[in-house]
Coordinates of C-alpha atoms in Angstrom, one line a residue:
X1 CA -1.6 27.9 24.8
X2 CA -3.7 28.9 27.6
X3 CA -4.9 26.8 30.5
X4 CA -8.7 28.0 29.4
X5 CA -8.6 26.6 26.0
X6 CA -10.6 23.7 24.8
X7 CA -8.3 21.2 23.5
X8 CA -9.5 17.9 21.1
X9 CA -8.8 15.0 19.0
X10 CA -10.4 14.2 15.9
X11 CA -9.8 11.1 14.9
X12 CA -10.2 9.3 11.7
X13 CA -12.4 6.5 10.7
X14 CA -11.8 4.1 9.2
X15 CA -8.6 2.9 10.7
X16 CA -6.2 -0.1 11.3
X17 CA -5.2 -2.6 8.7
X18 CA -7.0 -2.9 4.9
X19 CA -8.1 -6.1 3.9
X20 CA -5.5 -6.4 1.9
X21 CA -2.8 -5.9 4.9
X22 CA -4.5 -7.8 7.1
X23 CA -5.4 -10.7 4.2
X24 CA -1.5 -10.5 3.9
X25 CA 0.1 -10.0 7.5
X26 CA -1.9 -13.3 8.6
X27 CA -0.8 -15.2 5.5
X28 CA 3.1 -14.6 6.8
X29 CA 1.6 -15.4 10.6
X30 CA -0.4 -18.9 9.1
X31 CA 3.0 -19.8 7.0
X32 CA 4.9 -19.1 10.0
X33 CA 2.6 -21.1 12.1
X34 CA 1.8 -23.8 9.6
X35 CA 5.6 -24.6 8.3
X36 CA 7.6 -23.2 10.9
X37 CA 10.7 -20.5 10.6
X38 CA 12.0 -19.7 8.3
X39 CA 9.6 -17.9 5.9
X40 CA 11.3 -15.6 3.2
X41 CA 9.5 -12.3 1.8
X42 CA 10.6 -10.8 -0.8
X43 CA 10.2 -7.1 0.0
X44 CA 8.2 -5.8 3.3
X45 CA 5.2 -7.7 3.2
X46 CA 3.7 -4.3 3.7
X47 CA 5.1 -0.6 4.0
X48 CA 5.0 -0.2 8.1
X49 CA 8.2 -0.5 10.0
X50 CA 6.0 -2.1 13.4
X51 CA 4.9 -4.7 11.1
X52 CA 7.7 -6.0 9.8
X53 CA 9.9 -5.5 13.1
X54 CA 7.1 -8.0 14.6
X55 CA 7.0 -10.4 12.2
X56 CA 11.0 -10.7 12.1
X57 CA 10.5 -11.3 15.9
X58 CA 8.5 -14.5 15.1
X59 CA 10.8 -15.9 12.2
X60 CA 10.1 -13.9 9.2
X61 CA 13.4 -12.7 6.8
X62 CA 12.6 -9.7 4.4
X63 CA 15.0 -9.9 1.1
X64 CA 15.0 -7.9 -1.5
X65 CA 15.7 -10.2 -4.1
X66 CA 14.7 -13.7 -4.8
X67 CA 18.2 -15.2 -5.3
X68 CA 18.8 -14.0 -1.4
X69 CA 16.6 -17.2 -0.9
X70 CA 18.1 -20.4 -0.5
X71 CA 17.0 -22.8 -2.5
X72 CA 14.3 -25.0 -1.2
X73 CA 12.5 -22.9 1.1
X74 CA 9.2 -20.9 0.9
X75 CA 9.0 -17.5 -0.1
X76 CA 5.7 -15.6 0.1
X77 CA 4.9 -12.1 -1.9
X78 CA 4.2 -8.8 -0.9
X79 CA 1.0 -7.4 -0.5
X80 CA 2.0 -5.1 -3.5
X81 CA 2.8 -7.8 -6.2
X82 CA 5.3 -8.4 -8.3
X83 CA 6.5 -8.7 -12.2
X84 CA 6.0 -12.3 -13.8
X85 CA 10.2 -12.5 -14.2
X86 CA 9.9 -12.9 -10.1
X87 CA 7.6 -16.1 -10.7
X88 CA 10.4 -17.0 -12.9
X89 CA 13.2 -16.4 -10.8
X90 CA 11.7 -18.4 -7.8
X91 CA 10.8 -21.5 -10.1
X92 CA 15.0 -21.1 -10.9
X93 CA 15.7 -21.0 -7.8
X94 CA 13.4 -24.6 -6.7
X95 CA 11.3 -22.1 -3.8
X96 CA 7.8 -23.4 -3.3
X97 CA 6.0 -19.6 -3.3
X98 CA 2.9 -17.6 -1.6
X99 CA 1.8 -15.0 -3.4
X100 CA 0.1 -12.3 -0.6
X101 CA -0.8 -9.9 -3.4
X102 CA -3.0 -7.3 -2.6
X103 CA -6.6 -8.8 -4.8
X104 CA -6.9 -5.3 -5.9
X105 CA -3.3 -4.9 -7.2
X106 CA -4.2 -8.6 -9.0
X107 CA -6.8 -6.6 -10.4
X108 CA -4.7 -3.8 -12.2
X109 CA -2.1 -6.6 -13.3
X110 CA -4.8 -8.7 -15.4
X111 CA -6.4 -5.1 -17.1
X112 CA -3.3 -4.6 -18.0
X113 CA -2.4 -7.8 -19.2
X114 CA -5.6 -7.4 -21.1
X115 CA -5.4 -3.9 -22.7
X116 CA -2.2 -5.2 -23.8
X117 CA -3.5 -8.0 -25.8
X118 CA -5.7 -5.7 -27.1
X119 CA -2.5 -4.1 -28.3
X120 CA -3.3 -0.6 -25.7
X121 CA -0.8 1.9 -25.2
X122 CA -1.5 2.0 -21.6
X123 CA -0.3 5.0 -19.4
X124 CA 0.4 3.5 -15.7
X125 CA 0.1 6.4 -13.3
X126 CA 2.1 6.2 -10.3
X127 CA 4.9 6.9 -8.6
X128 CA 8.5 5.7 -9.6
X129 CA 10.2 2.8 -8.3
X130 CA 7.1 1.8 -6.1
X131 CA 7.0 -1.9 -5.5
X132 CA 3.7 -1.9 -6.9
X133 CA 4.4 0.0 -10.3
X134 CA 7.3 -2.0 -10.6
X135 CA 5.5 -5.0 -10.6
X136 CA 2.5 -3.6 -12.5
X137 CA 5.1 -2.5 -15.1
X138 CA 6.3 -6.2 -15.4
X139 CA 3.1 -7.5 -17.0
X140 CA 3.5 -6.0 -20.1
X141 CA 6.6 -3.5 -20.3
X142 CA 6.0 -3.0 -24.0
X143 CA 2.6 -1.5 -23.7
X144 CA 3.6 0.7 -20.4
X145 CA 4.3 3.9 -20.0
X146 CA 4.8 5.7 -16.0
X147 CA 3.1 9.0 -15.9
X148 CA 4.3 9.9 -12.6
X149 CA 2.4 12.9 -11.7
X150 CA 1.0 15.5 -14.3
X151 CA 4.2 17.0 -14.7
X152 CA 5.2 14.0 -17.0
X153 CA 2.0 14.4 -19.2
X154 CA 4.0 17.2 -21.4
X155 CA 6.7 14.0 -22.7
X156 CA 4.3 10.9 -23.0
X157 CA 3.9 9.7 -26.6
X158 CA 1.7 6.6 -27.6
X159 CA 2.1 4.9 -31.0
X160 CA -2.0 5.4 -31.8
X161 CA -4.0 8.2 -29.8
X162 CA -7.2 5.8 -30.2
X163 CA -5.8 3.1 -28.6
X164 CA -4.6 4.6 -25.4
X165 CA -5.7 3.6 -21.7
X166 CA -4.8 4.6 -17.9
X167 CA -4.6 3.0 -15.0
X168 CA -3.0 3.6 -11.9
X169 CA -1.0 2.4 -8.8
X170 CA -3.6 1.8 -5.7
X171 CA -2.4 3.6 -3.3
X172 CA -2.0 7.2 -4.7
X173 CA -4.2 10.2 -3.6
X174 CA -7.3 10.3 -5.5
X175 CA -7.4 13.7 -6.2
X176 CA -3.1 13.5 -7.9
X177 CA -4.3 10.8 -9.8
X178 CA -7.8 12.7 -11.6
X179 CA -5.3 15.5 -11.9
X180 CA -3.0 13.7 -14.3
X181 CA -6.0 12.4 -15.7
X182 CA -7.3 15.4 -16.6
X183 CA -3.8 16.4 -18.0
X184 CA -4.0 13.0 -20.3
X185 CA -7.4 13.4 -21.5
X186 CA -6.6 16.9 -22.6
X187 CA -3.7 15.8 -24.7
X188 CA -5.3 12.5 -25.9
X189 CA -8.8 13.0 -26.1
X190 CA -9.9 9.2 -26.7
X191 CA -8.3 8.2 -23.8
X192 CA -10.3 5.4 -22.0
X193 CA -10.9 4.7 -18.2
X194 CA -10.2 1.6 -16.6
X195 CA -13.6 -0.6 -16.4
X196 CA -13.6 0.0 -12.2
X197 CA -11.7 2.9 -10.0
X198 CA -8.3 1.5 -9.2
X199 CA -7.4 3.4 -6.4
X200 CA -7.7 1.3 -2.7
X201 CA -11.2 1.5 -1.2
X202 CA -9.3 2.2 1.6
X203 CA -7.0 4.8 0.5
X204 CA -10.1 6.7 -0.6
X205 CA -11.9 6.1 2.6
X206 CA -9.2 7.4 4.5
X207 CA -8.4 10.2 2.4
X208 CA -12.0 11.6 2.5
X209 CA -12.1 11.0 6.6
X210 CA -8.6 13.6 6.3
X211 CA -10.6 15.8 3.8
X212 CA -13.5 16.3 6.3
X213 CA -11.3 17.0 9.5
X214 CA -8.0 19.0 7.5
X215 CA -10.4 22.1 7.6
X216 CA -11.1 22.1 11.5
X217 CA -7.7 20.7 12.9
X218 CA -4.6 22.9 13.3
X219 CA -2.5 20.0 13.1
X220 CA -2.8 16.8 11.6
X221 CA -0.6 13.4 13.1
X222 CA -0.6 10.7 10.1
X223 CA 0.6 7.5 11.7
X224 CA 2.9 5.6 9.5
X225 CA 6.0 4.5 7.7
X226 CA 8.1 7.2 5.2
X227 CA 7.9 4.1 2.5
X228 CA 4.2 3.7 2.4
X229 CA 3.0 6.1 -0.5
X230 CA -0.3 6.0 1.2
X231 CA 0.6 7.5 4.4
X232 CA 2.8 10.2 2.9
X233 CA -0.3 11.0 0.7
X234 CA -2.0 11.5 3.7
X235 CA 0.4 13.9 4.8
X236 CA -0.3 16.3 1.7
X237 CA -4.3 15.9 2.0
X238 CA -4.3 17.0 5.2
X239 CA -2.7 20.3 4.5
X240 CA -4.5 20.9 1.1
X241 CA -7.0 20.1 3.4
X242 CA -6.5 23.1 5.6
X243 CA -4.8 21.8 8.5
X244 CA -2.0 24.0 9.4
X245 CA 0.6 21.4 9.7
X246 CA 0.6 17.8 9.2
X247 CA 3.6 15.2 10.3
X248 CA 4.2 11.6 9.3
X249 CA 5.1 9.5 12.5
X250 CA 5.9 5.9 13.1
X251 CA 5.5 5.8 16.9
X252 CA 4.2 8.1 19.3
X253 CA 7.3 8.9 20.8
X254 CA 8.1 10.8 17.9
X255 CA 5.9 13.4 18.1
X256 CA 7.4 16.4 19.0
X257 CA 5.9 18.5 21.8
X258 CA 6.6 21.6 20.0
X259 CA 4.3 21.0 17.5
X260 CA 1.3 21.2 20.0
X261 CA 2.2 24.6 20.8
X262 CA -1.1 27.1 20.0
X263 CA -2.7 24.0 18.4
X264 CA -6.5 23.4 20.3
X265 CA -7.9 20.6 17.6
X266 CA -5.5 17.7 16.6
X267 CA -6.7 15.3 13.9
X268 CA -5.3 12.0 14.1
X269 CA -5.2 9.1 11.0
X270 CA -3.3 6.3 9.8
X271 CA -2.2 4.6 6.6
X272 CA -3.9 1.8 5.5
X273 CA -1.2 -0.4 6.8
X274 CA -1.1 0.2 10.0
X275 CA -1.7 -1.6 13.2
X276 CA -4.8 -0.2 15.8
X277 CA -2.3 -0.5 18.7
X278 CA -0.1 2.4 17.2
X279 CA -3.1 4.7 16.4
X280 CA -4.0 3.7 20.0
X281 CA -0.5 4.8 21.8
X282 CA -0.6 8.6 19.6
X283 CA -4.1 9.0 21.5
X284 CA -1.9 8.1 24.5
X285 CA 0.5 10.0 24.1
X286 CA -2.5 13.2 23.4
X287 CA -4.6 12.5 26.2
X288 CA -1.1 12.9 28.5
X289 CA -0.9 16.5 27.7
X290 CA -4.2 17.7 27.8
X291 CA -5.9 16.2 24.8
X292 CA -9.0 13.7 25.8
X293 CA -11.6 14.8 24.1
X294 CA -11.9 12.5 21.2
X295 CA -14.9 12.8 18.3
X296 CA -14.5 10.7 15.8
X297 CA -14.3 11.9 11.7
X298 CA -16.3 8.8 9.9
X299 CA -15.9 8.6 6.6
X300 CA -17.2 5.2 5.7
X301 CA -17.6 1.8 6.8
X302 CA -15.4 -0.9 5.8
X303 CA -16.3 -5.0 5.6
X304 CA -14.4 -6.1 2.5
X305 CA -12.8 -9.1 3.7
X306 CA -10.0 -11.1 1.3
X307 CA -9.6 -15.0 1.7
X308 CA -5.7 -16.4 2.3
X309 CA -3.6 -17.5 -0.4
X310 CA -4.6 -20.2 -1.7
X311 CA -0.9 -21.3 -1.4
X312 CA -1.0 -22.3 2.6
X313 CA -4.0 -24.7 2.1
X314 CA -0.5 -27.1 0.6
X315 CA 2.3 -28.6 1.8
X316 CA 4.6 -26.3 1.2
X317 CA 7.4 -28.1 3.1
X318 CA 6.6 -30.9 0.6
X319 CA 7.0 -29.6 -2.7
X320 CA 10.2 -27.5 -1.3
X321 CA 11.5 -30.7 -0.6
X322 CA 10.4 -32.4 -4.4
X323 CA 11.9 -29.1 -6.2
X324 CA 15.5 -29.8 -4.5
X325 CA 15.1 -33.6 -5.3
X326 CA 14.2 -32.2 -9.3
X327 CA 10.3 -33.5 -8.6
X328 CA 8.7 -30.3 -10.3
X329 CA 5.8 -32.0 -11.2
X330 CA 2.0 -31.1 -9.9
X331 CA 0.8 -34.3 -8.8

């Protein structure tokens, strides 16, 4: 790179937490605060390394299954939801629970609770083994079938090719997901939508903000954890994008400086779960080699806000305290 050439960042908007993250990151903060250490989760509240270090730091303990939890103590949910049976395993195991699920993940649970009273075959595109496909799954396992990707299209089979609907996990890239669509409607040509899109707001605003700045940047810095689907799918949009290369990175100080070599325009994002003050240390971490000029890539505005479970308006303490007495009751 020569001394002479105009070096940038273009940075992607939105950025920071998802209401659903940030609806479910305070929730563990308010239990914490509210009922004091210890507060169980059952899985990483969400996919960021940062987040869950932090939180750990102030009394949180991340287990991954519910019988890890000793009985009578509070156990909260992942943003990303999970299968009736774990409702059932907590209620065996006399925890008093917060469920921190993601209202848009709620969402895909009840369709498909619905479209499988309606007796649906319903084709659940996502990824396998994802927290939130396992849990989707768990609604109504007799109805479900994962289509992960449009690769598996070829071997799905549905009882009635009338009845048949999709959805899909939340956090997938839009453009995978119509892609297997496509695939499904071309082998089962009644296939029905979902009533609304079920992929995030915020995975599609960040997506398209990627789209628009893939074709100018030479290299691409997603900011983010390897176990958050929606980070890694920003990893591939960026180079379908155009961008020459694209890396995933937790913190800054994983960047490697090789990769700026003969680069002039760097785009910067994030996944949907992560933390401002990361984003904030990359641009850092930029501006000390050269990079200062920042535009900014908008690709929407964001103002969805998600009240707290309704969970931590109770005494949680409380009705721990009834279950190990037996007291199961309501009142």
């Amino acid at each position: 790179m020569t001394a002479t050439t105009s070096r940038r960042v273009l940075l992607a908007a939105p950025r920071g937490y998802c209401a659903g993250v940030d609806r479910a990151v305070i929730a563990v903060e308010k239990a914490l605060e509210q009922y004091g250490a210890p507060i169980y989760v059952r899985h990483e509240i969400v996919h960021n390394k940062y987040v869950v270090q932090t939180l750990e730091r102030k009394g949180a303990i991340f287990v991954e299954q519910t019988e890890e939890v000793p009985p009578g103590s509070i156990v909260m949910f992942s943003a990303h939801g999970v299968a009736p049976v774990v409702h059932e395993e907590a209620a065996k195991g006399r925890l008093a629970t917060i469920d921190a699920t993601c209202p848009l993940v709620t969402k895909v649970h009840k369709e498909a609770v619905r479209f499988a009273g309606e007796d649906y075959d319903i084709l659940l595109i996502g990824h396998e083994g994802h927290e939130e496909v396992i849990g989707t799954s768990g609604e109504a396992p007799d109805h479900i079938t994962l289509v992960d990707g449009p690769g598996d299209v070829e071997k799905v089979e549905v009882r009635d090719p009338s009845k048949v609907v999709w959805l899909s996990q939340t956090t997938l890239s839009v453009d995978e997901t119509m892609e297997t669509v496509d695939a499904l409607k071309e082998k089962f040509p009644l296939l029905i939508s979902p009533p609304s899109d079920d992929i995030c707001y915020a995975t599609q605003n960040r997506q398209l903000a990627v789209k628009q700045m893939g074709a100018e940047a030479d290299l691409v810095i997603v900011v983010g954890s390897r176990n958050s689907s929606n980070s890694v799918r920003l990893v591939e949009v960026a180079k379908l994008a155009g961008a020459r290369a694209s890396y995933l990175v937790d913190f800054a100080d994983e960047i490697d400086p090789a990769w700026l070599d003969g680069v002039s325009t760097v785009g910067v994002t994030s996944g949907a779960s992560v933390p401002e003050v990361l984003v904030e240390q990359v641009l850092e971490w930029l501006a000390a080699r050269g990079f200062e000029d920042v535009e900014i890539v908008k690709a929407a505005e964001e103002s969805i806000t998600f009240s707290l479970p309704k969970e931590l308006r109770r005494d949680l303490r409380a009705e721990a305290g009834e279950l190990m007495r037996g007291d199961t009751s309501e009142g």
